[in-house]
Short mmCIF file of C-alpha atoms in Angstrom, two decimals:
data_model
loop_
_atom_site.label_atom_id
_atom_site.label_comp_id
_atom_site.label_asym_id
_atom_site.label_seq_id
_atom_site.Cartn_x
_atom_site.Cartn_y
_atom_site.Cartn_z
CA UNK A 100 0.00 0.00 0.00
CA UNK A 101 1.73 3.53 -0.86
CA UNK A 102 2.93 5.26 1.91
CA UNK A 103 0.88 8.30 0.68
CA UNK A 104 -2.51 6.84 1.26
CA UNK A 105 -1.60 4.94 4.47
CA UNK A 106 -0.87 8.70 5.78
CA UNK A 107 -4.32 9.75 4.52
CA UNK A 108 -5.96 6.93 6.15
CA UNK A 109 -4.27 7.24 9.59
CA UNK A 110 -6.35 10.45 9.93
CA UNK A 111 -9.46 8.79 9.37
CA UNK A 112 -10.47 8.48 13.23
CA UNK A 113 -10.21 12.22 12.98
CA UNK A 114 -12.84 12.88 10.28
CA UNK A 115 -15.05 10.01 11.53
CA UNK A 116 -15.08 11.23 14.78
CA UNK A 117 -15.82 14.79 13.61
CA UNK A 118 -18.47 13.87 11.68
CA UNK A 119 -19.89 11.89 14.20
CA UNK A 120 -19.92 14.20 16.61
CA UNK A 121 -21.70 17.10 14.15
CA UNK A 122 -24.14 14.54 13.45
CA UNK A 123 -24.87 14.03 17.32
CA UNK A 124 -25.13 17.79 18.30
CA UNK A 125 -26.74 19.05 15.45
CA UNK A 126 -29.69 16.30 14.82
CA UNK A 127 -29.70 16.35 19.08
CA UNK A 128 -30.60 19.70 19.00
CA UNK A 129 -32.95 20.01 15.93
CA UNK A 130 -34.71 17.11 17.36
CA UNK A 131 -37.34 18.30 19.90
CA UNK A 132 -37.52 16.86 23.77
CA UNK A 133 -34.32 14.91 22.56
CA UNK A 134 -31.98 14.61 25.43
CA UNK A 135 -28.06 13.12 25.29
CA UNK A 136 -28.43 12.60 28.81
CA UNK A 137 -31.40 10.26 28.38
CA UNK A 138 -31.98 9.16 25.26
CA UNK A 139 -29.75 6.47 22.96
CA UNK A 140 -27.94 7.94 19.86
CA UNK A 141 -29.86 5.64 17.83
CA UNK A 142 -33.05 7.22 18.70
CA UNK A 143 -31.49 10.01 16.11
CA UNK A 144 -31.56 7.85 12.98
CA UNK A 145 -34.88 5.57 14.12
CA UNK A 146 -37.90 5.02 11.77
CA UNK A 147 -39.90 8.00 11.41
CA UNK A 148 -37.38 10.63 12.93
CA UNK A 149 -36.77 13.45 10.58
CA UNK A 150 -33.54 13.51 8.69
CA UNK A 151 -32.98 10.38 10.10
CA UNK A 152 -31.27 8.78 6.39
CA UNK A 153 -28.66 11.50 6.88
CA UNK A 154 -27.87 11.41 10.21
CA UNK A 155 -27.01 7.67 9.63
CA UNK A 156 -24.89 8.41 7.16
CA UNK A 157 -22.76 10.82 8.74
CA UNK A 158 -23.44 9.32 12.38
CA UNK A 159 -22.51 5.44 11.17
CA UNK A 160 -22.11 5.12 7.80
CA UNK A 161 -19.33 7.02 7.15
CA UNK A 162 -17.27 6.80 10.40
CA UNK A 163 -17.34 3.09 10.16
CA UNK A 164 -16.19 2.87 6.33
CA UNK A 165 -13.23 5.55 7.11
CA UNK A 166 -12.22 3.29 10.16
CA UNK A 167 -12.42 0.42 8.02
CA UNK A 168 -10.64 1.37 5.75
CA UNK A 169 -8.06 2.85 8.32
CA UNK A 170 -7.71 -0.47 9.82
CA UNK A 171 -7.08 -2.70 6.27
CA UNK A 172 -4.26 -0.25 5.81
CA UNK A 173 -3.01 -0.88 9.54
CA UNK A 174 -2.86 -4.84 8.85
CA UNK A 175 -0.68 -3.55 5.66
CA UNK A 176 1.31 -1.29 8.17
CA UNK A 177 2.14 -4.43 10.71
CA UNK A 178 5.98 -5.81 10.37
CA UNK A 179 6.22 -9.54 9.44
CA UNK A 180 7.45 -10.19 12.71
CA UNK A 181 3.87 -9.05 13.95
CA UNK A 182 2.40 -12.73 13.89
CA UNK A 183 -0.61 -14.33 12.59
CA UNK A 184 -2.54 -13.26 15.58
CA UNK A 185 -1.91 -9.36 15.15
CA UNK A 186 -3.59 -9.66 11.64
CA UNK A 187 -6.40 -10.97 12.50
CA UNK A 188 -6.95 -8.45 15.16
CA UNK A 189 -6.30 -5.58 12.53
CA UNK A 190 -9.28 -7.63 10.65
CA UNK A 191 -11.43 -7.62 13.61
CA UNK A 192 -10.73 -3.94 13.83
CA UNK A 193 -12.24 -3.67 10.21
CA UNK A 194 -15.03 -5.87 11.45
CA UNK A 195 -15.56 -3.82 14.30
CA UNK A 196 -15.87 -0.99 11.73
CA UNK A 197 -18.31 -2.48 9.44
CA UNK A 198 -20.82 -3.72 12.15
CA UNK A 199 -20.60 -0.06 13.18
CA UNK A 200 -21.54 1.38 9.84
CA UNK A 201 -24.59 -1.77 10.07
CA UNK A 202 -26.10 0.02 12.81
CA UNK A 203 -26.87 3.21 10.09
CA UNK A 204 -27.84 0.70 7.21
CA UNK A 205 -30.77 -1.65 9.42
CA UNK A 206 -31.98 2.18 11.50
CA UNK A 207 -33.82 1.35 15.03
CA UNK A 208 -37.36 0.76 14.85
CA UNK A 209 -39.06 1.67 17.83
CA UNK A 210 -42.39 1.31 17.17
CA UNK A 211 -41.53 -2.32 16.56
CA UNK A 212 -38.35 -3.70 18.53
CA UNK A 213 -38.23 -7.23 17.57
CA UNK A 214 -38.96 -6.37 13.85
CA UNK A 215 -36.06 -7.13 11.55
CA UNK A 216 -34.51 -3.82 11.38
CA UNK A 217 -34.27 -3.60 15.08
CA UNK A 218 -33.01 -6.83 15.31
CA UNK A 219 -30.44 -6.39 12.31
CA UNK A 220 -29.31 -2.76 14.34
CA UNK A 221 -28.91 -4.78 17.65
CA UNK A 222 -26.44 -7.52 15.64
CA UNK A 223 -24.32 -4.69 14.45
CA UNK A 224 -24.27 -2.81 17.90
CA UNK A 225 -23.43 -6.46 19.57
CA UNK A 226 -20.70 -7.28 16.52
CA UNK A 227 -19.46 -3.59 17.07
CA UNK A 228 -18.50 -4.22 20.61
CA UNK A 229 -17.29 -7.69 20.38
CA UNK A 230 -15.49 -7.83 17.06
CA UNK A 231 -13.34 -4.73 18.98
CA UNK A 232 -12.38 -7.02 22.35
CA UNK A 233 -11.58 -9.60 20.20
CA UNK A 234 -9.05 -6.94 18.41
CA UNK A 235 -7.89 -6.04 21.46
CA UNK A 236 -6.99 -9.35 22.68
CA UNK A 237 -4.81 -10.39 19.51
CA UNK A 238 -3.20 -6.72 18.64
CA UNK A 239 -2.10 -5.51 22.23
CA UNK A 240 0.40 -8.00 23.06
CA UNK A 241 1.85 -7.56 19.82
CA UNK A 242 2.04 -3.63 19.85
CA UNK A 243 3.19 -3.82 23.06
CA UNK A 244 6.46 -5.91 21.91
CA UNK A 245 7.42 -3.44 19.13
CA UNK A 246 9.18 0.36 20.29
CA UNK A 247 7.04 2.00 17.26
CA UNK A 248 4.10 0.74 18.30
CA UNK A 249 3.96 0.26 22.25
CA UNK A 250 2.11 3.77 22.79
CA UNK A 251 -1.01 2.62 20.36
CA UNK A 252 -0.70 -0.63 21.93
CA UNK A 253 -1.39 1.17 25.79
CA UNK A 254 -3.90 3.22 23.99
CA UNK A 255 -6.03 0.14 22.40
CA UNK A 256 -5.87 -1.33 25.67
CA UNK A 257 -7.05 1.52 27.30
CA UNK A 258 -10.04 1.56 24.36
CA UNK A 259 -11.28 -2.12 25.16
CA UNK A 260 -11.41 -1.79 29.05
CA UNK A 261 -13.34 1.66 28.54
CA UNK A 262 -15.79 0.56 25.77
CA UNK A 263 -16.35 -2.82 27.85
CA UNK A 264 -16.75 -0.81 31.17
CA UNK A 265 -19.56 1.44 28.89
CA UNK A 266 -21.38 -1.70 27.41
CA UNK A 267 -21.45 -3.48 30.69
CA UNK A 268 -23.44 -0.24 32.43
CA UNK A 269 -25.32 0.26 29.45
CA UNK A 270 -26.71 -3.37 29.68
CA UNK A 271 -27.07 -3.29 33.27
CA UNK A 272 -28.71 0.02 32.93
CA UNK A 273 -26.35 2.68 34.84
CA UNK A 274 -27.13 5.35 32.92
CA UNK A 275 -27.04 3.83 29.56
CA UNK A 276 -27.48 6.73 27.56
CA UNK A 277 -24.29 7.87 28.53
CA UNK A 278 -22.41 5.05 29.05
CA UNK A 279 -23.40 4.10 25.34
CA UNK A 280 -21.51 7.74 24.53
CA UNK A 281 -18.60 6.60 26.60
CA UNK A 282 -17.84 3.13 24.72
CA UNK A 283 -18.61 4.77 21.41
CA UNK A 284 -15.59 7.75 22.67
CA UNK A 285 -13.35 4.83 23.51
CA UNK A 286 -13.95 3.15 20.73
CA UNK A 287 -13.05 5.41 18.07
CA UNK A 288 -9.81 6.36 20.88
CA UNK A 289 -8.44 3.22 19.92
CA UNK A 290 -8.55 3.89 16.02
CA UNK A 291 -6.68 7.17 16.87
CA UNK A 292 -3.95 5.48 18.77
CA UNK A 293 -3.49 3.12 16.04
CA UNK A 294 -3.65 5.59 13.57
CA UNK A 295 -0.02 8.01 15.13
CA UNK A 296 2.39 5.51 14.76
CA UNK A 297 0.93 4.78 11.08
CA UNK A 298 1.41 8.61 10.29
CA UNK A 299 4.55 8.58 11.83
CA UNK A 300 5.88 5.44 9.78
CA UNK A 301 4.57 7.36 6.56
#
């Protein structure tokens, strides 16, 4: 991969998380009685919210494909010496990615939970979070090995214990709006501490 685009694509956690963000304030506010504090992000792009196709885009869509995208060029980025193991956790990180921009293709339905669309959103939300632990556990020891990458190593670790601390209060309902905010923040952290020492090596 040319060392020109890999240096593109290490700021992708940048732009996705820019856009997310926009996406989240702007559709929060235009969107009456809607609360951060209370209500789930998804609630933005449900069925029968207005603007809801765009907000997906900008809130899902397109912050997943940039990350996936970052992350195929991070497997290309890896040293031989990396191991078997550290690829497929760069894979899982493009998995992790994809599932993510899933959650803007199959929108909530709230007027019907257990319809398909809800139940194809809640797949992508659970592959989302699981596809990134599983990253986790195969890239961190790795990164951790390697002077160049040690700091992104610390920094996906940090990522997976905070985006597993969110989804665990989410699901046991500690204040899950925000704890859903918090795992999506860590999430895209760990994207952003892979993506310095790719920028760096470019």
């Amino acid at each position: 991969m040319k060392t020109g685009f890999v240096h593109r694509l290490s700021w992708a956690p940048i732009l996705a998380a820019a856009s997310l963000l926009l996406a989240a304030v702007g559709f929060g506010l235009a969107a009456d009685g809607y609360s951060h504090a209370r209500h789930p992000l998804a609630l933005l792009g449900a069925r029968g919210m207005g603007a809801a196709g765009l907000f997906n885009v900008l809130a899902w869509i397109l912050p997943g494909l940039l990350l996936a995208a970052q992350a195929a060029a991070l497997r290309e980025c890896l040293s031989d010496r990396a191991g078997f193991g550290a690829r497929i956790g760069a894979w899982l990180l493009l998995l992790s990615a994809l599932a993510f921009a899933a959650q803007g293709v199959w929108p909530l339905d709230p007027h019907d939970l257990e319809g398909p669309d809800s139940r194809r959103h809640a797949l992508g939300w659970m592959l989302w979070w699981i596809a990134h632990l599983g990253a986790g556990a195969l890239l961190v020891p790795t990164l951790m090995r390697q002077a160049r990458w040690r700091r992104a190593g610390v920094g996906l670790l940090l990522s997976v214990l905070l985006l597993l601390a969110g989804v665990l209060a989410a699901r046991a309902g500690l204040w899950p709006a925000l704890a859903g905010r918090l795992a999506i923040v860590a999430w895209l952290g760990g994207y952003l501490a892979c993506g310095i020492p790719m920028r760096r090596g470019a």
